[in-house]
mmCIF file with all atom_site columns, C-alpha atoms in Angstrom:
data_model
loop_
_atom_site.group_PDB
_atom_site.id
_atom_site.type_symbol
_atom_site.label_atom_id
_atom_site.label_alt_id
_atom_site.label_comp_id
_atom_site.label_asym_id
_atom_site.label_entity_id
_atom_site.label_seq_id
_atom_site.pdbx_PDB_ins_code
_atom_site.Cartn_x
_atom_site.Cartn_y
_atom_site.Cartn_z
_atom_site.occupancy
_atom_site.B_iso_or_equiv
_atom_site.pdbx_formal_charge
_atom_site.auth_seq_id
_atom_site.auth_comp_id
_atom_site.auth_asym_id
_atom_site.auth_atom_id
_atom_site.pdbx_PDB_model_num
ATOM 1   C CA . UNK A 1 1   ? -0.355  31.688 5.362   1.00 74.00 ? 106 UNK A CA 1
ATOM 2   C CA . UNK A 1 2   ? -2.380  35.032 4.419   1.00 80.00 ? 107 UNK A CA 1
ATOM 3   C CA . UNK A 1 3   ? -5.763  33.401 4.596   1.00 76.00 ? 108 UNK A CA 1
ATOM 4   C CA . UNK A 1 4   ? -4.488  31.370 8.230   1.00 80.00 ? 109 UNK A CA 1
ATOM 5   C CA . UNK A 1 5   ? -3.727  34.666 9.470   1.00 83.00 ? 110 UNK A CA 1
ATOM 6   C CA . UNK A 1 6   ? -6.945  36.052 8.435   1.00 82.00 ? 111 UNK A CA 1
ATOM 7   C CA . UNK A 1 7   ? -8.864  33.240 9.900   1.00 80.00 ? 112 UNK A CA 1
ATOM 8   C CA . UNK A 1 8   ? -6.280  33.300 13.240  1.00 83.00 ? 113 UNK A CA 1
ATOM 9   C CA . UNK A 1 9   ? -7.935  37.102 13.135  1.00 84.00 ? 114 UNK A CA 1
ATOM 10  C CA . UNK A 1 10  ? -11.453 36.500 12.928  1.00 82.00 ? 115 UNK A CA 1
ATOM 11  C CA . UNK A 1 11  ? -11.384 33.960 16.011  1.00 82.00 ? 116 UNK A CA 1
ATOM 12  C CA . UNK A 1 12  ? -9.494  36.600 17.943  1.00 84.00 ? 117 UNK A CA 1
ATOM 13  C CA . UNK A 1 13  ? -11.790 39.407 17.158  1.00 85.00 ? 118 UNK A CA 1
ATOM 14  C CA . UNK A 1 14  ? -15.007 37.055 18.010  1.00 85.00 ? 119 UNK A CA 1
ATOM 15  C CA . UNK A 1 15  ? -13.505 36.574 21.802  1.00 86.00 ? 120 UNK A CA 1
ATOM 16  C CA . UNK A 1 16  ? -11.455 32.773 20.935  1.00 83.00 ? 121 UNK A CA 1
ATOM 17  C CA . UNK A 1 17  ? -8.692  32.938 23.896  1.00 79.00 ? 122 UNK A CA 1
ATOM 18  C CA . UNK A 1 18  ? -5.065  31.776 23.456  1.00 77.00 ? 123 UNK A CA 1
ATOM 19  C CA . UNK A 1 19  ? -5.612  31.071 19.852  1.00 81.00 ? 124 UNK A CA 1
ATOM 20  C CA . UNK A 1 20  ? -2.426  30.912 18.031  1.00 84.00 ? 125 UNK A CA 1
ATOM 21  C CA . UNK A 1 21  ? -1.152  30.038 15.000  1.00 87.00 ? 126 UNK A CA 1
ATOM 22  C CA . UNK A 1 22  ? 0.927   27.078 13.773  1.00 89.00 ? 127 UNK A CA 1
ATOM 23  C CA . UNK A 1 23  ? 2.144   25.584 10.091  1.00 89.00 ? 128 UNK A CA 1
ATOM 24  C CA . UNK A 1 24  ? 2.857   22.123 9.267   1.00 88.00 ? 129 UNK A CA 1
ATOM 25  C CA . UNK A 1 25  ? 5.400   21.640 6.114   1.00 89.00 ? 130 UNK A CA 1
ATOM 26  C CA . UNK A 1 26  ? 4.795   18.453 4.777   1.00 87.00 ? 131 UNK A CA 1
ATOM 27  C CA . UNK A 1 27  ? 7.560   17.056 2.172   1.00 89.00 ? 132 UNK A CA 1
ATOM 28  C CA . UNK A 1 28  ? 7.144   13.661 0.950   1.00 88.00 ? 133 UNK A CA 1
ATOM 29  C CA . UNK A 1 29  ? 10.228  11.556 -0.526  1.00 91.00 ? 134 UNK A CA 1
ATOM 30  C CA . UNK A 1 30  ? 10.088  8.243  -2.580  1.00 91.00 ? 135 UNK A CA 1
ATOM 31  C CA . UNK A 1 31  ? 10.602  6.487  0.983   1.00 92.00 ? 136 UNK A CA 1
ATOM 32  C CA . UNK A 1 32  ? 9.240   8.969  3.723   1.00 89.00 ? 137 UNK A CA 1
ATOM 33  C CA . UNK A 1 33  ? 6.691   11.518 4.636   1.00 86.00 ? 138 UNK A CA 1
ATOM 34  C CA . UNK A 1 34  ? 8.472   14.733 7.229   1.00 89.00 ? 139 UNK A CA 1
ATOM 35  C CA . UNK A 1 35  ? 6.144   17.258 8.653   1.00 87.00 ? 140 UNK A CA 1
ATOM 36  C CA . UNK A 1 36  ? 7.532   19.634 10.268  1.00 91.00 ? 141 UNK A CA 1
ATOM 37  C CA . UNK A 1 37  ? 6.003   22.534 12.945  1.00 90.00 ? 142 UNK A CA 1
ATOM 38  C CA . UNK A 1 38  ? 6.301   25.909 12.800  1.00 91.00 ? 143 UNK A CA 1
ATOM 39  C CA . UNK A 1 39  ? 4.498   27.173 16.163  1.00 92.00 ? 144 UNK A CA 1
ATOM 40  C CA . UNK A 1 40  ? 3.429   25.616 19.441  1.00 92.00 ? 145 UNK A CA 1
ATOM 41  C CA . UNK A 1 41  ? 0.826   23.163 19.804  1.00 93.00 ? 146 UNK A CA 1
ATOM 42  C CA . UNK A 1 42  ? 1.163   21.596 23.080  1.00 94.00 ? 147 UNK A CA 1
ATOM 43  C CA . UNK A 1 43  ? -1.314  21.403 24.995  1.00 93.00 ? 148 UNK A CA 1
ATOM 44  C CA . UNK A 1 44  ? -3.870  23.247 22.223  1.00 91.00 ? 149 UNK A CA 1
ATOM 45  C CA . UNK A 1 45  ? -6.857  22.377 20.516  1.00 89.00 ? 150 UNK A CA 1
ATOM 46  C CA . UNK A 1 46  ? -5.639  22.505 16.629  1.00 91.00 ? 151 UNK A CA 1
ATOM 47  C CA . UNK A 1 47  ? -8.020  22.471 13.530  1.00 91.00 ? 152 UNK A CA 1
ATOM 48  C CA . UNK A 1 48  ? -6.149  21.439 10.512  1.00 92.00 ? 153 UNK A CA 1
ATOM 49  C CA . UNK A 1 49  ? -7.783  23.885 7.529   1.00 90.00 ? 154 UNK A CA 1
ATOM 50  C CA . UNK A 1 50  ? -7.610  22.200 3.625   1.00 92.00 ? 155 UNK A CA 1
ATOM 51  C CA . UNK A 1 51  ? -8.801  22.765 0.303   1.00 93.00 ? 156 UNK A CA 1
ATOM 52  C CA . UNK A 1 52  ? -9.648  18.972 0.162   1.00 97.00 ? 157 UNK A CA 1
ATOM 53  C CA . UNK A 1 53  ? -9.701  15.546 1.560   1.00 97.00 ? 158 UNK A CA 1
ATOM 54  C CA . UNK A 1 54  ? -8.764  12.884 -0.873  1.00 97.00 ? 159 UNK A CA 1
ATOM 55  C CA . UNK A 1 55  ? -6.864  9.990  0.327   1.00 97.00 ? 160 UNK A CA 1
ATOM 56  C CA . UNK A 1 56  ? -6.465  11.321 3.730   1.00 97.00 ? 161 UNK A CA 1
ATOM 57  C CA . UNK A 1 57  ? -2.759  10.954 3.727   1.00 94.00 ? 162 UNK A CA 1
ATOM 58  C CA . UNK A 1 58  ? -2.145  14.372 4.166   1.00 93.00 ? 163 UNK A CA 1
ATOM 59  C CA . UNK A 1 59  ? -4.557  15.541 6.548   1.00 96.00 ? 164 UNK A CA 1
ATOM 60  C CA . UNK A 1 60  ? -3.792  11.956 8.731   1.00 96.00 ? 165 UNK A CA 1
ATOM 61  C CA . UNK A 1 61  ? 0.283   12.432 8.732   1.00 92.00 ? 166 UNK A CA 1
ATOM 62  C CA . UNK A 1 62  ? -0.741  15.742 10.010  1.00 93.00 ? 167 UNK A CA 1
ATOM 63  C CA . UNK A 1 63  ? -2.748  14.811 12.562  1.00 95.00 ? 168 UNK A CA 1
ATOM 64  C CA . UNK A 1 64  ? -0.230  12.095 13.711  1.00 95.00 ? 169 UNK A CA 1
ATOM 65  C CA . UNK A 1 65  ? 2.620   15.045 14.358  1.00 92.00 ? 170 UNK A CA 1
ATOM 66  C CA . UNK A 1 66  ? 0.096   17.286 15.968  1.00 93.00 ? 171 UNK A CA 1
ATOM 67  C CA . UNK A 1 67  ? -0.455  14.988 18.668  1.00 96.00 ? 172 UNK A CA 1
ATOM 68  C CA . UNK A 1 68  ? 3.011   13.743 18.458  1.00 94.00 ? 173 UNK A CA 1
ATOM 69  C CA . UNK A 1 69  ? 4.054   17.565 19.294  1.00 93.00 ? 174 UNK A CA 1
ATOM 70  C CA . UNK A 1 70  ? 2.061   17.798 22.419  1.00 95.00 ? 175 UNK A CA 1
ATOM 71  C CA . UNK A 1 71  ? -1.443  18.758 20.711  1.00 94.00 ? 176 UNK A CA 1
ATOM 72  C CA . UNK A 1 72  ? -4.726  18.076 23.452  1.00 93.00 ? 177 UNK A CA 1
ATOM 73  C CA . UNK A 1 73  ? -6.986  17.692 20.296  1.00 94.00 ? 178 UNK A CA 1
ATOM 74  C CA . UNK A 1 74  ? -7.129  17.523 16.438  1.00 95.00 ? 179 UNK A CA 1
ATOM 75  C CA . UNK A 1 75  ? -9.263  18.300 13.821  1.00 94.00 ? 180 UNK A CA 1
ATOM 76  C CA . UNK A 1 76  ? -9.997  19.036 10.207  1.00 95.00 ? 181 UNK A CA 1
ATOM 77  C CA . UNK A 1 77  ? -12.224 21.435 8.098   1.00 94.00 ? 182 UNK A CA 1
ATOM 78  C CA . UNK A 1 78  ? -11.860 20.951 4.815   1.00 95.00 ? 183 UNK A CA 1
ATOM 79  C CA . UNK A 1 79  ? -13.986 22.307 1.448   1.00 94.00 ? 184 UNK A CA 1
ATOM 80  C CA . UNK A 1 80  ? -14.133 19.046 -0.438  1.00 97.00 ? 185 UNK A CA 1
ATOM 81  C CA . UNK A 1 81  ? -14.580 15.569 0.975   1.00 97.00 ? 186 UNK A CA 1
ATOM 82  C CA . UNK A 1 82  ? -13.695 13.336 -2.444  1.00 97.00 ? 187 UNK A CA 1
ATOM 83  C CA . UNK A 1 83  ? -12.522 10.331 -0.014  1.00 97.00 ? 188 UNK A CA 1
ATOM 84  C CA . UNK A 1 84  ? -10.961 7.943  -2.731  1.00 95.00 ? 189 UNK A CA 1
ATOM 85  C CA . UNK A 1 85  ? -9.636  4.750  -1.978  1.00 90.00 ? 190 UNK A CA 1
ATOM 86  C CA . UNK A 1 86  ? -9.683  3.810  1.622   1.00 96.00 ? 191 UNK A CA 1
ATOM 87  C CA . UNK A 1 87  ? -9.464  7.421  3.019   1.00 97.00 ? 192 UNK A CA 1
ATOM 88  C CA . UNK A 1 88  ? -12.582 6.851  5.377   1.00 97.00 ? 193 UNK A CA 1
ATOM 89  C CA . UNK A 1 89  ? -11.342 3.884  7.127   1.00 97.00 ? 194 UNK A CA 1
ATOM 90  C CA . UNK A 1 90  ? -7.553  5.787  7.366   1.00 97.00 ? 195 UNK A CA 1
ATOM 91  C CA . UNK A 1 91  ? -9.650  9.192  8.372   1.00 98.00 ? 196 UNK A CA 1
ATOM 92  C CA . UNK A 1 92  ? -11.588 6.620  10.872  1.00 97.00 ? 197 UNK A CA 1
ATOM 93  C CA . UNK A 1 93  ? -8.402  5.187  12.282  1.00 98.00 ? 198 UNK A CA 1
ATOM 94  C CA . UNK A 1 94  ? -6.604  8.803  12.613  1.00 98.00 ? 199 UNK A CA 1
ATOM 95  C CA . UNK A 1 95  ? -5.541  10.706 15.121  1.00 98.00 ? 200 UNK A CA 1
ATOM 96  C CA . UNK A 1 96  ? -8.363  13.402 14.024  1.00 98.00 ? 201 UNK A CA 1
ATOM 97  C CA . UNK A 1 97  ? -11.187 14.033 16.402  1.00 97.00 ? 202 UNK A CA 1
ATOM 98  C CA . UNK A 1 98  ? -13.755 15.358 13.685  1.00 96.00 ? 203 UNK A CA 1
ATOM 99  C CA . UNK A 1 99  ? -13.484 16.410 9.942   1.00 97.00 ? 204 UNK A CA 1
ATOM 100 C CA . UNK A 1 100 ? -15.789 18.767 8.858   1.00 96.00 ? 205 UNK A CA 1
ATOM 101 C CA . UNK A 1 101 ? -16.511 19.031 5.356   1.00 97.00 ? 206 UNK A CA 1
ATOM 102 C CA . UNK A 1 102 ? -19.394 20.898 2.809   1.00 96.00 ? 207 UNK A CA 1
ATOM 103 C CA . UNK A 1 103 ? -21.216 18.681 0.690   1.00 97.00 ? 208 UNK A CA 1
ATOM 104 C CA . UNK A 1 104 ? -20.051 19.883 -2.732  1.00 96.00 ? 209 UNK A CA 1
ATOM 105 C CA . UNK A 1 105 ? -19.405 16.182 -2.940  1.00 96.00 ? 210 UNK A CA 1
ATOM 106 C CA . UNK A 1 106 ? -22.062 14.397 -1.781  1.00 94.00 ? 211 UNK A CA 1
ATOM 107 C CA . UNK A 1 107 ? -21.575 11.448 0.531   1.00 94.00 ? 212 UNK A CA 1
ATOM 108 C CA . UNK A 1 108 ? -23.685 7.985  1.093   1.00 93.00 ? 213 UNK A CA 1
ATOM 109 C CA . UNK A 1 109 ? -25.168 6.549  4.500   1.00 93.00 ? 214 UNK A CA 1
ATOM 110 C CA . UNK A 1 110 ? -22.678 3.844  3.477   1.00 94.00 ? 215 UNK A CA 1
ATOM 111 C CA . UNK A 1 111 ? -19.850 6.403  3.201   1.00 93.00 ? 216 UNK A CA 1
ATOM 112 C CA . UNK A 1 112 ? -20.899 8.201  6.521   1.00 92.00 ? 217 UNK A CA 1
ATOM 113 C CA . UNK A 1 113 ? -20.701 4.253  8.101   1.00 93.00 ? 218 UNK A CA 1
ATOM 114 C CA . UNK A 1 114 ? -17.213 3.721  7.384   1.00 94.00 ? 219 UNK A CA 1
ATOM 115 C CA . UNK A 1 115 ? -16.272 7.339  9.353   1.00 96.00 ? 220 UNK A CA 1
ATOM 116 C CA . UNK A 1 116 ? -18.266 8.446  12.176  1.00 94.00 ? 221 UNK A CA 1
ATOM 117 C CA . UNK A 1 117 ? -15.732 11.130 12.660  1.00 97.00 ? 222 UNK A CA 1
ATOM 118 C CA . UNK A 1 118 ? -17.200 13.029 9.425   1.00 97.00 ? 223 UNK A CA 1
ATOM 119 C CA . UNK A 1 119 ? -19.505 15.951 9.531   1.00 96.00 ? 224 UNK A CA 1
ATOM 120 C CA . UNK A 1 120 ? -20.849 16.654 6.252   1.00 96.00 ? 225 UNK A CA 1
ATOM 121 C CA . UNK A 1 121 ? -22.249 20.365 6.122   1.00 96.00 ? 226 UNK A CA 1
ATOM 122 C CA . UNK A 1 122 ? -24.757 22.584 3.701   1.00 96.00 ? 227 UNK A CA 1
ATOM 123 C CA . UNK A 1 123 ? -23.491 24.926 1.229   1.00 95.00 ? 228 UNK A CA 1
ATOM 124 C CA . UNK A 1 124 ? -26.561 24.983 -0.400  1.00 95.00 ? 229 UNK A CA 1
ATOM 125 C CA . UNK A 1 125 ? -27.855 28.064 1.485   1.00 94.00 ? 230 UNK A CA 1
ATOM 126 C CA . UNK A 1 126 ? -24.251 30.216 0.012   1.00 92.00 ? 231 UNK A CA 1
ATOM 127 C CA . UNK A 1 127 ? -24.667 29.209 -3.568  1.00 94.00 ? 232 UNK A CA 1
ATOM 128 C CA . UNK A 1 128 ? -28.511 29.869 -3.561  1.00 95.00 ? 233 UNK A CA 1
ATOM 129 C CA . UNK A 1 129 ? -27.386 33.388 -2.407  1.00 94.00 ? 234 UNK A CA 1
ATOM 130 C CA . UNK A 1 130 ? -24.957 33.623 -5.360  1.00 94.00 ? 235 UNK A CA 1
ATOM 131 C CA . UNK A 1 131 ? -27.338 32.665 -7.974  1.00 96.00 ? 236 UNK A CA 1
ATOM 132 C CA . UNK A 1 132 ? -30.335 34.867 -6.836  1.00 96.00 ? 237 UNK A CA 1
ATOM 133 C CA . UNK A 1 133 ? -27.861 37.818 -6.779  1.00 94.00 ? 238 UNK A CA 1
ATOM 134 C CA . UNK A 1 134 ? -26.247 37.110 -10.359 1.00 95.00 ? 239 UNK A CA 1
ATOM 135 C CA . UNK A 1 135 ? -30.105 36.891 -11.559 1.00 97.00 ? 240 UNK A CA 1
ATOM 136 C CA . UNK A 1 136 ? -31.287 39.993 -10.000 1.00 97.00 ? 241 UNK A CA 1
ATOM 137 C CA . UNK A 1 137 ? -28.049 41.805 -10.973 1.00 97.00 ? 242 UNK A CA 1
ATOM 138 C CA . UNK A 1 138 ? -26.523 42.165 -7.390  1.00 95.00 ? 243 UNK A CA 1
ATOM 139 C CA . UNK A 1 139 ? -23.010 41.846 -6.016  1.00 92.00 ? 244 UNK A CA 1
ATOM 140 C CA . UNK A 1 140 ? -21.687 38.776 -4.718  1.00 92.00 ? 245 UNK A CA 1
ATOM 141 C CA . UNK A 1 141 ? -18.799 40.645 -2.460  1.00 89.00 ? 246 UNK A CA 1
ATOM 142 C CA . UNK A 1 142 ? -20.808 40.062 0.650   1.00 85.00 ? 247 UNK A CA 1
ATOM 143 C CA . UNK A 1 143 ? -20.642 36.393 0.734   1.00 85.00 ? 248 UNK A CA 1
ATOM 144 C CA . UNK A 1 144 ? -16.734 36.996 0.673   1.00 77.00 ? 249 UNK A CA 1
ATOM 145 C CA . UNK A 1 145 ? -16.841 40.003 2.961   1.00 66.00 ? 250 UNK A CA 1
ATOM 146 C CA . UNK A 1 146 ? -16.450 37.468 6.796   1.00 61.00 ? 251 UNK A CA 1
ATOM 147 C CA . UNK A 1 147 ? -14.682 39.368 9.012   1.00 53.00 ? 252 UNK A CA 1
ATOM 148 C CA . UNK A 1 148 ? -15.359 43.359 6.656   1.00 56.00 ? 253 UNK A CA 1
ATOM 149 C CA . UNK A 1 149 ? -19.134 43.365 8.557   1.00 50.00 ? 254 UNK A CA 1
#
């Protein structure tokens, strides 16, 4: 919840209005899935934030109680897009809007067929940045320092 609130922050500070912040708890049983809300959503246009998207489940059952709850919109930025199994046709068939994910796994014109919803994005710029300033000897705090400028 530290890093939510930091990010909650940053869109505040850079003029977002009526951003909030809300937290599913997902728990998972041998026979069900509960996620439960703590905040409002209704009427809101959420982002669901994860480290990674593998089978979808998670960020989909999410999604689903989102709306469920009242949410105008949903959608999901993620780190990693691994997509095993048939997470781009459940992604596809979601309640999400968009998922937005950097291309530390790389994805196929095939792959970006079965999901339209999927926005694959560039880190290559960031990690360039890390390795020319571990060659030359420099600090790598400023590519962790959004929101200390």
């Amino acid at each position: 919840t530290a890093r939510a609130k930091f990010f909650l922050g940053l869109l505040a500070a850079r003029g977002v209005e009526k951003v909030s912040l809300a937290i599913t708890i997902r728990q998972k049983t041998a026979t069900s899935i509960t996620v439960n809300l703590v905040g409002d959503v209704q009427g809101k246009d959420c982002v669901i934030v994860d480290d990674i998207i593998d089978t979808g489940n998670r960020v989909c059952t999410c999604a689903e109680a989102l709306v469920d709850l009242g949410a105008a919109s949903v959608g999901a930025i993620s780190t990693h897009g691994l997509f095993s199994a048939k997470a781009l046709a459940k992604l596809d068939a979601s309640d999400l809007d968009y998922v937005v994910v950097s291309d530390t796994i790389p994805m196929s014109e095939e792959d970006f067929a079965k999901c339209e919803k999927i926005e694959q994005v560039s880190c290559a710029a960031t990690i360039s940045e890390a390795i020319h300033a571990t060659m030359t000897g420099e600090s790598v705090e400023h590519l962790y320092a959004i929101g200390k400028e």
